[in-house]
Amino acid sequence: MRLEEKIQQDIKAAMLAKEREKLESLRAIKAAILLAKTADGSESVADDALVKIIQKLVKQRKETAVIYKEQNRPELAEKEL
C-alpha cells in the first residue's frame, strides 16, 4: 500500500472516530501532497518525496511550538506538538 493511500484511509478513520486534531494534521499532510502534485504537474508523488514533505511539516510544527512557548502560550504549543 502506498503512503498516500494510507493517509487517505487514516483520514477516513479519524473522521469516523471524531478525532479532530488527528484529522486536522492528516488534512494538512494531504494538502501539502496536493501542492507537490500540482507543482510538478504529475499525478502521483513518490513515497520518498512524501516522507520529505511530512518531515518538513513536522519541523514547522515543532518550530511553531517553540515560538508559542517563548510567547507564554502553552495551550497553543501543546496543540502544535
mmCIF file with all atom_site columns, N, CA and C in Angstrom:
data_model
loop_
_atom_site.group_PDB
_atom_site.id
_atom_site.type_symbol
_atom_site.label_atom_id
_atom_site.label_alt_id
_atom_site.label_comp_id
_atom_site.label_asym_id
_atom_site.label_entity_id
_atom_site.label_seq_id
_atom_site.pdbx_PDB_ins_code
_atom_site.Cartn_x
_atom_site.Cartn_y
_atom_site.Cartn_z
_atom_site.occupancy
_atom_site.B_iso_or_equiv
_atom_site.pdbx_formal_charge
_atom_site.auth_seq_id
_atom_site.auth_comp_id
_atom_site.auth_asym_id
_atom_site.auth_atom_id
_atom_site.pdbx_PDB_model_num
ATOM 1   N N  . MET A 1 1  ? 0.836   -1.171 0.000   1.00 0.00 ? 1  MET A N  1
ATOM 2   C CA . MET A 1 1  ? 0.000   0.000  0.000   1.00 0.00 ? 1  MET A CA 1
ATOM 3   C C  . MET A 1 1  ? 0.888   1.244  0.000   1.00 0.00 ? 1  MET A C  1
ATOM 4   N N  . ARG A 1 2  ? 0.563   2.161  -0.868  1.00 0.00 ? 2  ARG A N  1
ATOM 5   C CA . ARG A 1 2  ? 1.322   3.403  -0.962  1.00 0.00 ? 2  ARG A CA 1
ATOM 6   C C  . ARG A 1 2  ? 1.010   4.303  0.227   1.00 0.00 ? 2  ARG A C  1
ATOM 7   N N  . LEU A 1 3  ? 1.938   5.160  0.539   1.00 0.00 ? 3  LEU A N  1
ATOM 8   C CA . LEU A 1 3  ? 1.808   6.061  1.679   1.00 0.00 ? 3  LEU A CA 1
ATOM 9   C C  . LEU A 1 3  ? 0.619   7.008  1.495   1.00 0.00 ? 3  LEU A C  1
ATOM 10  N N  . GLU A 1 4  ? 0.416   7.477  0.294   1.00 0.00 ? 4  GLU A N  1
ATOM 11  C CA . GLU A 1 4  ? -0.696  8.389  0.016   1.00 0.00 ? 4  GLU A CA 1
ATOM 12  C C  . GLU A 1 4  ? -2.048  7.708  0.277   1.00 0.00 ? 4  GLU A C  1
ATOM 13  N N  . GLU A 1 5  ? -2.168  6.450  -0.086  1.00 0.00 ? 5  GLU A N  1
ATOM 14  C CA . GLU A 1 5  ? -3.390  5.693  0.168   1.00 0.00 ? 5  GLU A CA 1
ATOM 15  C C  . GLU A 1 5  ? -3.599  5.493  1.664   1.00 0.00 ? 5  GLU A C  1
ATOM 16  N N  . LYS A 1 6  ? -2.515  5.233  2.372   1.00 0.00 ? 6  LYS A N  1
ATOM 17  C CA . LYS A 1 6  ? -2.583  5.051  3.823   1.00 0.00 ? 6  LYS A CA 1
ATOM 18  C C  . LYS A 1 6  ? -3.069  6.331  4.504   1.00 0.00 ? 6  LYS A C  1
ATOM 19  N N  . ILE A 1 7  ? -2.589  7.472  4.048   1.00 0.00 ? 7  ILE A N  1
ATOM 20  C CA . ILE A 1 7  ? -3.017  8.750  4.613   1.00 0.00 ? 7  ILE A CA 1
ATOM 21  C C  . ILE A 1 7  ? -4.511  8.951  4.378   1.00 0.00 ? 7  ILE A C  1
ATOM 22  N N  . GLN A 1 8  ? -4.979  8.623  3.190   1.00 0.00 ? 8  GLN A N  1
ATOM 23  C CA . GLN A 1 8  ? -6.403  8.765  2.877   1.00 0.00 ? 8  GLN A CA 1
ATOM 24  C C  . GLN A 1 8  ? -7.248  7.860  3.772   1.00 0.00 ? 8  GLN A C  1
ATOM 25  N N  . GLN A 1 9  ? -6.794  6.640  4.007   1.00 0.00 ? 9  GLN A N  1
ATOM 26  C CA . GLN A 1 9  ? -7.524  5.732  4.892   1.00 0.00 ? 9  GLN A CA 1
ATOM 27  C C  . GLN A 1 9  ? -7.529  6.242  6.329   1.00 0.00 ? 9  GLN A C  1
ATOM 28  N N  . ASP A 1 10 ? -6.403  6.816  6.760   1.00 0.00 ? 10 ASP A N  1
ATOM 29  C CA . ASP A 1 10 ? -6.326  7.372  8.108   1.00 0.00 ? 10 ASP A CA 1
ATOM 30  C C  . ASP A 1 10 ? -7.256  8.569  8.271   1.00 0.00 ? 10 ASP A C  1
ATOM 31  N N  . ILE A 1 11 ? -7.422  9.355  7.209   1.00 0.00 ? 11 ILE A N  1
ATOM 32  C CA . ILE A 1 11 ? -8.357  10.482 7.251   1.00 0.00 ? 11 ILE A CA 1
ATOM 33  C C  . ILE A 1 11 ? -9.779  9.966  7.482   1.00 0.00 ? 11 ILE A C  1
ATOM 34  N N  . LYS A 1 12 ? -10.141 8.937  6.756   1.00 0.00 ? 12 LYS A N  1
ATOM 35  C CA . LYS A 1 12 ? -11.477 8.364  6.914   1.00 0.00 ? 12 LYS A CA 1
ATOM 36  C C  . LYS A 1 12 ? -11.671 7.815  8.321   1.00 0.00 ? 12 LYS A C  1
ATOM 37  N N  . ALA A 1 13 ? -10.660 7.123  8.840   1.00 0.00 ? 13 ALA A N  1
ATOM 38  C CA . ALA A 1 13 ? -10.753 6.561  10.184  1.00 0.00 ? 13 ALA A CA 1
ATOM 39  C C  . ALA A 1 13 ? -10.867 7.664  11.238  1.00 0.00 ? 13 ALA A C  1
ATOM 40  N N  . ALA A 1 14 ? -10.120 8.747  11.067  1.00 0.00 ? 14 ALA A N  1
ATOM 41  C CA . ALA A 1 14 ? -10.175 9.863  12.017  1.00 0.00 ? 14 ALA A CA 1
ATOM 42  C C  . ALA A 1 14 ? -11.536 10.547 11.974  1.00 0.00 ? 14 ALA A C  1
ATOM 43  N N  . MET A 1 15 ? -12.127 10.617 10.790  1.00 0.00 ? 15 MET A N  1
ATOM 44  C CA . MET A 1 15 ? -13.469 11.205 10.670  1.00 0.00 ? 15 MET A CA 1
ATOM 45  C C  . MET A 1 15 ? -14.493 10.353 11.419  1.00 0.00 ? 15 MET A C  1
ATOM 46  N N  . LEU A 1 16 ? -14.412 9.052  11.240  1.00 0.00 ? 16 LEU A N  1
ATOM 47  C CA . LEU A 1 16 ? -15.362 8.158  11.896  1.00 0.00 ? 16 LEU A CA 1
ATOM 48  C C  . LEU A 1 16 ? -15.180 8.148  13.414  1.00 0.00 ? 16 LEU A C  1
ATOM 49  N N  . ALA A 1 17 ? -13.933 8.250  13.866  1.00 0.00 ? 17 ALA A N  1
ATOM 50  C CA . ALA A 1 17 ? -13.637 8.232  15.293  1.00 0.00 ? 17 ALA A CA 1
ATOM 51  C C  . ALA A 1 17 ? -13.787 9.615  15.925  1.00 0.00 ? 17 ALA A C  1
ATOM 52  N N  . LYS A 1 18 ? -14.027 10.629 15.091  1.00 0.00 ? 18 LYS A N  1
ATOM 53  C CA . LYS A 1 18 ? -14.186 12.018 15.538  1.00 0.00 ? 18 LYS A CA 1
ATOM 54  C C  . LYS A 1 18 ? -12.957 12.513 16.296  1.00 0.00 ? 18 LYS A C  1
ATOM 55  N N  . GLU A 1 19 ? -11.788 12.187 15.753  1.00 0.00 ? 19 GLU A N  1
ATOM 56  C CA . GLU A 1 19 ? -10.516 12.641 16.312  1.00 0.00 ? 19 GLU A CA 1
ATOM 57  C C  . GLU A 1 19 ? -10.107 13.915 15.567  1.00 0.00 ? 19 GLU A C  1
ATOM 58  N N  . ARG A 1 20 ? -10.500 15.042 16.100  1.00 0.00 ? 20 ARG A N  1
ATOM 59  C CA . ARG A 1 20 ? -10.363 16.318 15.409  1.00 0.00 ? 20 ARG A CA 1
ATOM 60  C C  . ARG A 1 20 ? -8.908  16.703 15.135  1.00 0.00 ? 20 ARG A C  1
ATOM 61  N N  . GLU A 1 21 ? -8.047  16.611 16.147  1.00 0.00 ? 21 GLU A N  1
ATOM 62  C CA . GLU A 1 21 ? -6.654  17.023 15.976  1.00 0.00 ? 21 GLU A CA 1
ATOM 63  C C  . GLU A 1 21 ? -5.922  16.145 14.971  1.00 0.00 ? 21 GLU A C  1
ATOM 64  N N  . LYS A 1 22 ? -6.172  14.859 15.045  1.00 0.00 ? 22 LYS A N  1
ATOM 65  C CA . LYS A 1 22 ? -5.553  13.930 14.097  1.00 0.00 ? 22 LYS A CA 1
ATOM 66  C C  . LYS A 1 22 ? -6.039  14.224 12.680  1.00 0.00 ? 22 LYS A C  1
ATOM 67  N N  . LEU A 1 23 ? -7.321  14.493 12.547  1.00 0.00 ? 23 LEU A N  1
ATOM 68  C CA . LEU A 1 23 ? -7.899  14.796 11.244  1.00 0.00 ? 23 LEU A CA 1
ATOM 69  C C  . LEU A 1 23 ? -7.298  16.072 10.658  1.00 0.00 ? 23 LEU A C  1
ATOM 70  N N  . GLU A 1 24 ? -7.126  17.099 11.483  1.00 0.00 ? 24 GLU A N  1
ATOM 71  C CA . GLU A 1 24 ? -6.525  18.351 11.013  1.00 0.00 ? 24 GLU A CA 1
ATOM 72  C C  . GLU A 1 24 ? -5.104  18.119 10.513  1.00 0.00 ? 24 GLU A C  1
ATOM 73  N N  . SER A 1 25 ? -4.349  17.327 11.244  1.00 0.00 ? 25 SER A N  1
ATOM 74  C CA . SER A 1 25 ? -2.972  17.040 10.845  1.00 0.00 ? 25 SER A CA 1
ATOM 75  C C  . SER A 1 25 ? -2.915  16.270 9.533   1.00 0.00 ? 25 SER A C  1
ATOM 76  N N  . LEU A 1 26 ? -3.762  15.276 9.410   1.00 0.00 ? 26 LEU A N  1
ATOM 77  C CA . LEU A 1 26 ? -3.779  14.477 8.186   1.00 0.00 ? 26 LEU A CA 1
ATOM 78  C C  . LEU A 1 26 ? -4.240  15.297 6.986   1.00 0.00 ? 26 LEU A C  1
ATOM 79  N N  . ARG A 1 27 ? -5.174  16.194 7.212   1.00 0.00 ? 27 ARG A N  1
ATOM 80  C CA . ARG A 1 27 ? -5.618  17.060 6.112   1.00 0.00 ? 27 ARG A CA 1
ATOM 81  C C  . ARG A 1 27 ? -4.512  18.019 5.684   1.00 0.00 ? 27 ARG A C  1
ATOM 82  N N  . ALA A 1 28 ? -3.713  18.483 6.636   1.00 0.00 ? 28 ALA A N  1
ATOM 83  C CA . ALA A 1 28 ? -2.582  19.346 6.297   1.00 0.00 ? 28 ALA A CA 1
ATOM 84  C C  . ALA A 1 28 ? -1.570  18.579 5.453   1.00 0.00 ? 28 ALA A C  1
ATOM 85  N N  . ILE A 1 29 ? -1.344  17.321 5.784   1.00 0.00 ? 29 ILE A N  1
ATOM 86  C CA . ILE A 1 29 ? -0.431  16.482 5.003   1.00 0.00 ? 29 ILE A CA 1
ATOM 87  C C  . ILE A 1 29 ? -0.989  16.284 3.595   1.00 0.00 ? 29 ILE A C  1
ATOM 88  N N  . LYS A 1 30 ? -2.283  16.005 3.507   1.00 0.00 ? 30 LYS A N  1
ATOM 89  C CA . LYS A 1 30 ? -2.901  15.798 2.198   1.00 0.00 ? 30 LYS A CA 1
ATOM 90  C C  . LYS A 1 30 ? -2.816  17.067 1.350   1.00 0.00 ? 30 LYS A C  1
ATOM 91  N N  . ALA A 1 31 ? -3.011  18.218 1.962   1.00 0.00 ? 31 ALA A N  1
ATOM 92  C CA . ALA A 1 31 ? -2.915  19.487 1.238   1.00 0.00 ? 31 ALA A CA 1
ATOM 93  C C  . ALA A 1 31 ? -1.501  19.707 0.710   1.00 0.00 ? 31 ALA A C  1
ATOM 94  N N  . ALA A 1 32 ? -0.500  19.377 1.518   1.00 0.00 ? 32 ALA A N  1
ATOM 95  C CA . ALA A 1 32 ? 0.891   19.514 1.077   1.00 0.00 ? 32 ALA A CA 1
ATOM 96  C C  . ALA A 1 32 ? 1.187   18.568 -0.088  1.00 0.00 ? 32 ALA A C  1
ATOM 97  N N  . ILE A 1 33 ? 0.610   17.381 -0.045  1.00 0.00 ? 33 ILE A N  1
ATOM 98  C CA . ILE A 1 33 ? 0.793   16.419 -1.135  1.00 0.00 ? 33 ILE A CA 1
ATOM 99  C C  . ILE A 1 33 ? 0.166   16.959 -2.422  1.00 0.00 ? 33 ILE A C  1
ATOM 100 N N  . LEU A 1 34 ? -1.027  17.511 -2.310  1.00 0.00 ? 34 LEU A N  1
ATOM 101 C CA . LEU A 1 34 ? -1.692  18.068 -3.486  1.00 0.00 ? 34 LEU A CA 1
ATOM 102 C C  . LEU A 1 34 ? -0.898  19.234 -4.073  1.00 0.00 ? 34 LEU A C  1
ATOM 103 N N  . LEU A 1 35 ? -0.312  20.059 -3.209  1.00 0.00 ? 35 LEU A N  1
ATOM 104 C CA . LEU A 1 35 ? 0.530   21.154 -3.693  1.00 0.00 ? 35 LEU A CA 1
ATOM 105 C C  . LEU A 1 35 ? 1.748   20.625 -4.430  1.00 0.00 ? 35 LEU A C  1
ATOM 106 N N  . ALA A 1 36 ? 2.340   19.556 -3.910  1.00 0.00 ? 36 ALA A N  1
ATOM 107 C CA . ALA A 1 36 ? 3.502   18.961 -4.568  1.00 0.00 ? 36 ALA A CA 1
ATOM 108 C C  . ALA A 1 36 ? 3.119   18.383 -5.927  1.00 0.00 ? 36 ALA A C  1
ATOM 109 N N  . LYS A 1 37 ? 1.946   17.793 -5.997  1.00 0.00 ? 37 LYS A N  1
ATOM 110 C CA . LYS A 1 37 ? 1.486   17.229 -7.272  1.00 0.00 ? 37 LYS A CA 1
ATOM 111 C C  . LYS A 1 37 ? 1.275   18.321 -8.313  1.00 0.00 ? 37 LYS A C  1
ATOM 112 N N  . THR A 1 38 ? 0.633   19.407 -7.912  1.00 0.00 ? 38 THR A N  1
ATOM 113 C CA . THR A 1 38 ? 0.356   20.472 -8.872  1.00 0.00 ? 38 THR A CA 1
ATOM 114 C C  . THR A 1 38 ? 1.623   21.218 -9.266  1.00 0.00 ? 38 THR A C  1
ATOM 115 N N  . ALA A 1 39 ? 2.588   21.290 -8.376  1.00 0.00 ? 39 ALA A N  1
ATOM 116 C CA . ALA A 1 39 ? 3.846   21.961 -8.705  1.00 0.00 ? 39 ALA A CA 1
ATOM 117 C C  . ALA A 1 39 ? 4.608   21.187 -9.772  1.00 0.00 ? 39 ALA A C  1
ATOM 118 N N  . ASP A 1 40 ? 4.566   19.867 -9.678  1.00 0.00 ? 40 ASP A N  1
ATOM 119 C CA . ASP A 1 40 ? 5.271   19.019 -10.637 1.00 0.00 ? 40 ASP A CA 1
ATOM 120 C C  . ASP A 1 40 ? 4.444   18.743 -11.886 1.00 0.00 ? 40 ASP A C  1
ATOM 121 N N  . GLY A 1 41 ? 3.149   18.868 -11.774 1.00 0.00 ? 41 GLY A N  1
ATOM 122 C CA . GLY A 1 41 ? 2.278   18.536 -12.889 1.00 0.00 ? 41 GLY A CA 1
ATOM 123 C C  . GLY A 1 41 ? 2.096   17.046 -13.067 1.00 0.00 ? 41 GLY A C  1
ATOM 124 N N  . SER A 1 42 ? 2.454   16.277 -12.060 1.00 0.00 ? 42 SER A N  1
ATOM 125 C CA . SER A 1 42 ? 2.331   14.823 -12.156 1.00 0.00 ? 42 SER A CA 1
ATOM 126 C C  . SER A 1 42 ? 1.086   14.354 -11.404 1.00 0.00 ? 42 SER A C  1
ATOM 127 N N  . GLU A 1 43 ? 0.724   13.114 -11.619 1.00 0.00 ? 43 GLU A N  1
ATOM 128 C CA . GLU A 1 43 ? -0.455  12.551 -10.968 1.00 0.00 ? 43 GLU A CA 1
ATOM 129 C C  . GLU A 1 43 ? -0.138  11.911 -9.623  1.00 0.00 ? 43 GLU A C  1
ATOM 130 N N  . SER A 1 44 ? 1.125   11.609 -9.383  1.00 0.00 ? 44 SER A N  1
ATOM 131 C CA . SER A 1 44 ? 1.495   10.987 -8.114  1.00 0.00 ? 44 SER A CA 1
ATOM 132 C C  . SER A 1 44 ? 2.863   11.479 -7.675  1.00 0.00 ? 44 SER A C  1
ATOM 133 N N  . VAL A 1 45 ? 3.117   11.276 -6.404  1.00 0.00 ? 45 VAL A N  1
ATOM 134 C CA . VAL A 1 45 ? 4.393   11.658 -5.818  1.00 0.00 ? 45 VAL A CA 1
ATOM 135 C C  . VAL A 1 45 ? 4.993   10.399 -5.203  1.00 0.00 ? 45 VAL A C  1
ATOM 136 N N  . ALA A 1 46 ? 6.275   10.209 -5.370  1.00 0.00 ? 46 ALA A N  1
ATOM 137 C CA . ALA A 1 46 ? 6.941   9.023  -4.825  1.00 0.00 ? 46 ALA A CA 1
ATOM 138 C C  . ALA A 1 46 ? 6.895   9.038  -3.299  1.00 0.00 ? 46 ALA A C  1
ATOM 139 N N  . ASP A 1 47 ? 6.925   7.844  -2.724  1.00 0.00 ? 47 ASP A N  1
ATOM 140 C CA . ASP A 1 47 ? 6.857   7.729  -1.267  1.00 0.00 ? 47 ASP A CA 1
ATOM 141 C C  . ASP A 1 47 ? 8.009   8.442  -0.569  1.00 0.00 ? 47 ASP A C  1
ATOM 142 N N  . ASP A 1 48 ? 9.212   8.397  -1.141  1.00 0.00 ? 48 ASP A N  1
ATOM 143 C CA . ASP A 1 48 ? 10.335  9.076  -0.501  1.00 0.00 ? 48 ASP A CA 1
ATOM 144 C C  . ASP A 1 48 ? 10.138  10.594 -0.501  1.00 0.00 ? 48 ASP A C  1
ATOM 145 N N  . ALA A 1 49 ? 9.501   11.130 -1.534  1.00 0.00 ? 49 ALA A N  1
ATOM 146 C CA . ALA A 1 49 ? 9.189   12.560 -1.571  1.00 0.00 ? 49 ALA A CA 1
ATOM 147 C C  . ALA A 1 49 ? 8.108   12.895 -0.543  1.00 0.00 ? 49 ALA A C  1
ATOM 148 N N  . LEU A 1 50 ? 7.165   11.974 -0.352  1.00 0.00 ? 50 LEU A N  1
ATOM 149 C CA . LEU A 1 50 ? 6.131   12.178 0.657   1.00 0.00 ? 50 LEU A CA 1
ATOM 150 C C  . LEU A 1 50 ? 6.721   12.210 2.058   1.00 0.00 ? 50 LEU A C  1
ATOM 151 N N  . VAL A 1 51 ? 7.693   11.359 2.306   1.00 0.00 ? 51 VAL A N  1
ATOM 152 C CA . VAL A 1 51 ? 8.349   11.342 3.615   1.00 0.00 ? 51 VAL A CA 1
ATOM 153 C C  . VAL A 1 51 ? 9.042   12.682 3.864   1.00 0.00 ? 51 VAL A C  1
ATOM 154 N N  . LYS A 1 52 ? 9.681   13.225 2.854   1.00 0.00 ? 52 LYS A N  1
ATOM 155 C CA . LYS A 1 52 ? 10.337  14.525 2.999   1.00 0.00 ? 52 LYS A CA 1
ATOM 156 C C  . LYS A 1 52 ? 9.327   15.631 3.271   1.00 0.00 ? 52 LYS A C  1
ATOM 157 N N  . ILE A 1 53 ? 8.184   15.571 2.612   1.00 0.00 ? 53 ILE A N  1
ATOM 158 C CA . ILE A 1 53 ? 7.129   16.561 2.838   1.00 0.00 ? 53 ILE A CA 1
ATOM 159 C C  . ILE A 1 53 ? 6.631   16.481 4.275   1.00 0.00 ? 53 ILE A C  1
ATOM 160 N N  . ILE A 1 54 ? 6.412   15.272 4.765   1.00 0.00 ? 54 ILE A N  1
ATOM 161 C CA . ILE A 1 54 ? 5.930   15.073 6.130   1.00 0.00 ? 54 ILE A CA 1
ATOM 162 C C  . ILE A 1 54 ? 6.979   15.544 7.137   1.00 0.00 ? 54 ILE A C  1
ATOM 163 N N  . GLN A 1 55 ? 8.250   15.261 6.881   1.00 0.00 ? 55 GLN A N  1
ATOM 164 C CA . GLN A 1 55 ? 9.311   15.719 7.769   1.00 0.00 ? 55 GLN A CA 1
ATOM 165 C C  . GLN A 1 55 ? 9.351   17.239 7.835   1.00 0.00 ? 55 GLN A C  1
ATOM 166 N N  . LYS A 1 56 ? 9.137   17.889 6.705   1.00 0.00 ? 56 LYS A N  1
ATOM 167 C CA . LYS A 1 56 ? 9.119   19.344 6.660   1.00 0.00 ? 56 LYS A CA 1
ATOM 168 C C  . LYS A 1 56 ? 7.961   19.890 7.502   1.00 0.00 ? 56 LYS A C  1
ATOM 169 N N  . LEU A 1 57 ? 6.798   19.271 7.387   1.00 0.00 ? 57 LEU A N  1
ATOM 170 C CA . LEU A 1 57 ? 5.644   19.708 8.163   1.00 0.00 ? 57 LEU A CA 1
ATOM 171 C C  . LEU A 1 57 ? 5.859   19.520 9.662   1.00 0.00 ? 57 LEU A C  1
ATOM 172 N N  . VAL A 1 58 ? 6.482   18.414 10.042  1.00 0.00 ? 58 VAL A N  1
ATOM 173 C CA . VAL A 1 58 ? 6.775   18.157 11.453  1.00 0.00 ? 58 VAL A CA 1
ATOM 174 C C  . VAL A 1 58 ? 7.738   19.219 11.982  1.00 0.00 ? 58 VAL A C  1
ATOM 175 N N  . LYS A 1 59 ? 8.750   19.533 11.209  1.00 0.00 ? 59 LYS A N  1
ATOM 176 C CA . LYS A 1 59 ? 9.714   20.548 11.610  1.00 0.00 ? 59 LYS A CA 1
ATOM 177 C C  . LYS A 1 59 ? 9.017   21.896 11.806  1.00 0.00 ? 59 LYS A C  1
ATOM 178 N N  . GLN A 1 60 ? 8.111   22.248 10.903  1.00 0.00 ? 60 GLN A N  1
ATOM 179 C CA . GLN A 1 60 ? 7.377   23.505 11.029  1.00 0.00 ? 60 GLN A CA 1
ATOM 180 C C  . GLN A 1 60 ? 6.543   23.535 12.303  1.00 0.00 ? 60 GLN A C  1
ATOM 181 N N  . ARG A 1 61 ? 5.896   22.431 12.610  1.00 0.00 ? 61 ARG A N  1
ATOM 182 C CA . ARG A 1 61 ? 5.073   22.363 13.827  1.00 0.00 ? 61 ARG A CA 1
ATOM 183 C C  . ARG A 1 61 ? 5.923   22.517 15.082  1.00 0.00 ? 61 ARG A C  1
ATOM 184 N N  . LYS A 1 62 ? 7.089   21.881 15.110  1.00 0.00 ? 62 LYS A N  1
ATOM 185 C CA . LYS A 1 62 ? 7.966   21.990 16.265  1.00 0.00 ? 62 LYS A CA 1
ATOM 186 C C  . LYS A 1 62 ? 8.476   23.412 16.438  1.00 0.00 ? 62 LYS A C  1
ATOM 187 N N  . GLU A 1 63 ? 8.839   24.063 15.336  1.00 0.00 ? 63 GLU A N  1
ATOM 188 C CA . GLU A 1 63 ? 9.313   25.439 15.410  1.00 0.00 ? 63 GLU A CA 1
ATOM 189 C C  . GLU A 1 63 ? 8.198   26.373 15.891  1.00 0.00 ? 63 GLU A C  1
ATOM 190 N N  . THR A 1 64 ? 6.990   26.132 15.438  1.00 0.00 ? 64 THR A N  1
ATOM 191 C CA . THR A 1 64 ? 5.857   26.939 15.868  1.00 0.00 ? 64 THR A CA 1
ATOM 192 C C  . THR A 1 64 ? 5.600   26.744 17.354  1.00 0.00 ? 64 THR A C  1
ATOM 193 N N  . ALA A 1 65 ? 5.724   25.517 17.837  1.00 0.00 ? 65 ALA A N  1
ATOM 194 C CA . ALA A 1 65 ? 5.525   25.243 19.263  1.00 0.00 ? 65 ALA A CA 1
ATOM 195 C C  . ALA A 1 65 ? 6.554   25.989 20.105  1.00 0.00 ? 65 ALA A C  1
ATOM 196 N N  . VAL A 1 66 ? 7.790   26.047 19.632  1.00 0.00 ? 66 VAL A N  1
ATOM 197 C CA . VAL A 1 66 ? 8.835   26.775 20.360  1.00 0.00 ? 66 VAL A CA 1
ATOM 198 C C  . VAL A 1 66 ? 8.481   28.262 20.436  1.00 0.00 ? 66 VAL A C  1
ATOM 199 N N  . ILE A 1 67 ? 8.004   28.806 19.354  1.00 0.00 ? 67 ILE A N  1
ATOM 200 C CA . ILE A 1 67 ? 7.610   30.218 19.340  1.00 0.00 ? 67 ILE A CA 1
ATOM 201 C C  . ILE A 1 67 ? 6.468   30.460 20.319  1.00 0.00 ? 67 ILE A C  1
ATOM 202 N N  . TYR A 1 68 ? 5.490   29.581 20.336  1.00 0.00 ? 68 TYR A N  1
ATOM 203 C CA . TYR A 1 68 ? 4.378   29.727 21.275  1.00 0.00 ? 68 TYR A CA 1
ATOM 204 C C  . TYR A 1 68 ? 4.864   29.663 22.724  1.00 0.00 ? 68 TYR A C  1
ATOM 205 N N  . LYS A 1 69 ? 5.793   28.771 23.016  1.00 0.00 ? 69 LYS A N  1
ATOM 206 C CA . LYS A 1 69 ? 6.329   28.674 24.376  1.00 0.00 ? 69 LYS A CA 1
ATOM 207 C C  . LYS A 1 69 ? 7.051   29.949 24.767  1.00 0.00 ? 69 LYS A C  1
ATOM 208 N N  . GLU A 1 70 ? 7.795   30.521 23.841  1.00 0.00 ? 70 GLU A N  1
ATOM 209 C CA . GLU A 1 70 ? 8.505   31.770 24.118  1.00 0.00 ? 70 GLU A CA 1
ATOM 210 C C  . GLU A 1 70 ? 7.532   32.918 24.389  1.00 0.00 ? 70 GLU A C  1
ATOM 211 N N  . GLN A 1 71 ? 6.361   32.859 23.795  1.00 0.00 ? 71 GLN A N  1
ATOM 212 C CA . GLN A 1 71 ? 5.357   33.904 23.966  1.00 0.00 ? 71 GLN A CA 1
ATOM 213 C C  . GLN A 1 71 ? 4.366   33.576 25.088  1.00 0.00 ? 71 GLN A C  1
ATOM 214 N N  . ASN A 1 72 ? 4.711   32.601 25.909  1.00 0.00 ? 72 ASN A N  1
ATOM 215 C CA . ASN A 1 72 ? 3.884   32.177 27.044  1.00 0.00 ? 72 ASN A CA 1
ATOM 216 C C  . ASN A 1 72 ? 2.476   31.780 26.616  1.00 0.00 ? 72 ASN A C  1
ATOM 217 N N  . ARG A 1 73 ? 2.403   30.947 25.597  1.00 0.00 ? 73 ARG A N  1
ATOM 218 C CA . ARG A 1 73 ? 1.136   30.402 25.111  1.00 0.00 ? 73 ARG A CA 1
ATOM 219 C C  . ARG A 1 73 ? 1.202   28.878 25.138  1.00 0.00 ? 73 ARG A C  1
ATOM 220 N N  . PRO A 1 74 ? 1.276   28.278 26.335  1.00 0.00 ? 74 PRO A N  1
ATOM 221 C CA . PRO A 1 74 ? 1.464   26.821 26.413  1.00 0.00 ? 74 PRO A CA 1
ATOM 222 C C  . PRO A 1 74 ? 0.318   26.012 25.798  1.00 0.00 ? 74 PRO A C  1
ATOM 223 N N  . GLU A 1 75 ? -0.916  26.536 25.829  1.00 0.00 ? 75 GLU A N  1
ATOM 224 C CA . GLU A 1 75 ? -2.044  25.794 25.262  1.00 0.00 ? 75 GLU A CA 1
ATOM 225 C C  . GLU A 1 75 ? -1.898  25.647 23.749  1.00 0.00 ? 75 GLU A C  1
ATOM 226 N N  . LEU A 1 76 ? -1.399  26.688 23.084  1.00 0.00 ? 76 LEU A N  1
ATOM 227 C CA . LEU A 1 76 ? -1.188  26.605 21.646  1.00 0.00 ? 76 LEU A CA 1
ATOM 228 C C  . LEU A 1 76 ? 0.030   25.735 21.314  1.00 0.00 ? 76 LEU A C  1
ATOM 229 N N  . ALA A 1 77 ? 1.057   25.822 22.167  1.00 0.00 ? 77 ALA A N  1
ATOM 230 C CA . ALA A 1 77 ? 2.254   24.987 21.951  1.00 0.00 ? 77 ALA A CA 1
ATOM 231 C C  . ALA A 1 77 ? 1.898   23.513 22.084  1.00 0.00 ? 77 ALA A C  1
ATOM 232 N N  . GLU A 1 78 ? 1.064   23.191 23.060  1.00 0.00 ? 78 GLU A N  1
ATOM 233 C CA . GLU A 1 78 ? 0.661   21.800 23.261  1.00 0.00 ? 78 GLU A CA 1
ATOM 234 C C  . GLU A 1 78 ? -0.135  21.281 22.058  1.00 0.00 ? 78 GLU A C  1
ATOM 235 N N  . LYS A 1 79 ? -0.979  22.125 21.503  1.00 0.00 ? 79 LYS A N  1
ATOM 236 C CA . LYS A 1 79 ? -1.769  21.729 20.336  1.00 0.00 ? 79 LYS A CA 1
ATOM 237 C C  . LYS A 1 79 ? -0.858  21.451 19.135  1.00 0.00 ? 79 LYS A C  1
ATOM 238 N N  . GLU A 1 80 ? 0.161   22.261 18.950  1.00 0.00 ? 80 GLU A N  1
ATOM 239 C CA . GLU A 1 80 ? 1.088   22.067 17.837  1.00 0.00 ? 80 GLU A CA 1
ATOM 240 C C  . GLU A 1 80 ? 1.871   20.772 18.002  1.00 0.00 ? 80 GLU A C  1
ATOM 241 N N  . LEU A 1 81 ? 2.248   20.467 19.231  1.00 0.00 ? 81 LEU A N  1
ATOM 242 C CA . LEU A 1 81 ? 3.018   19.241 19.454  1.00 0.00 ? 81 LEU A CA 1
ATOM 243 C C  . LEU A 1 81 ? 2.117   18.032 19.346  1.00 0.00 ? 81 LEU A C  1
#
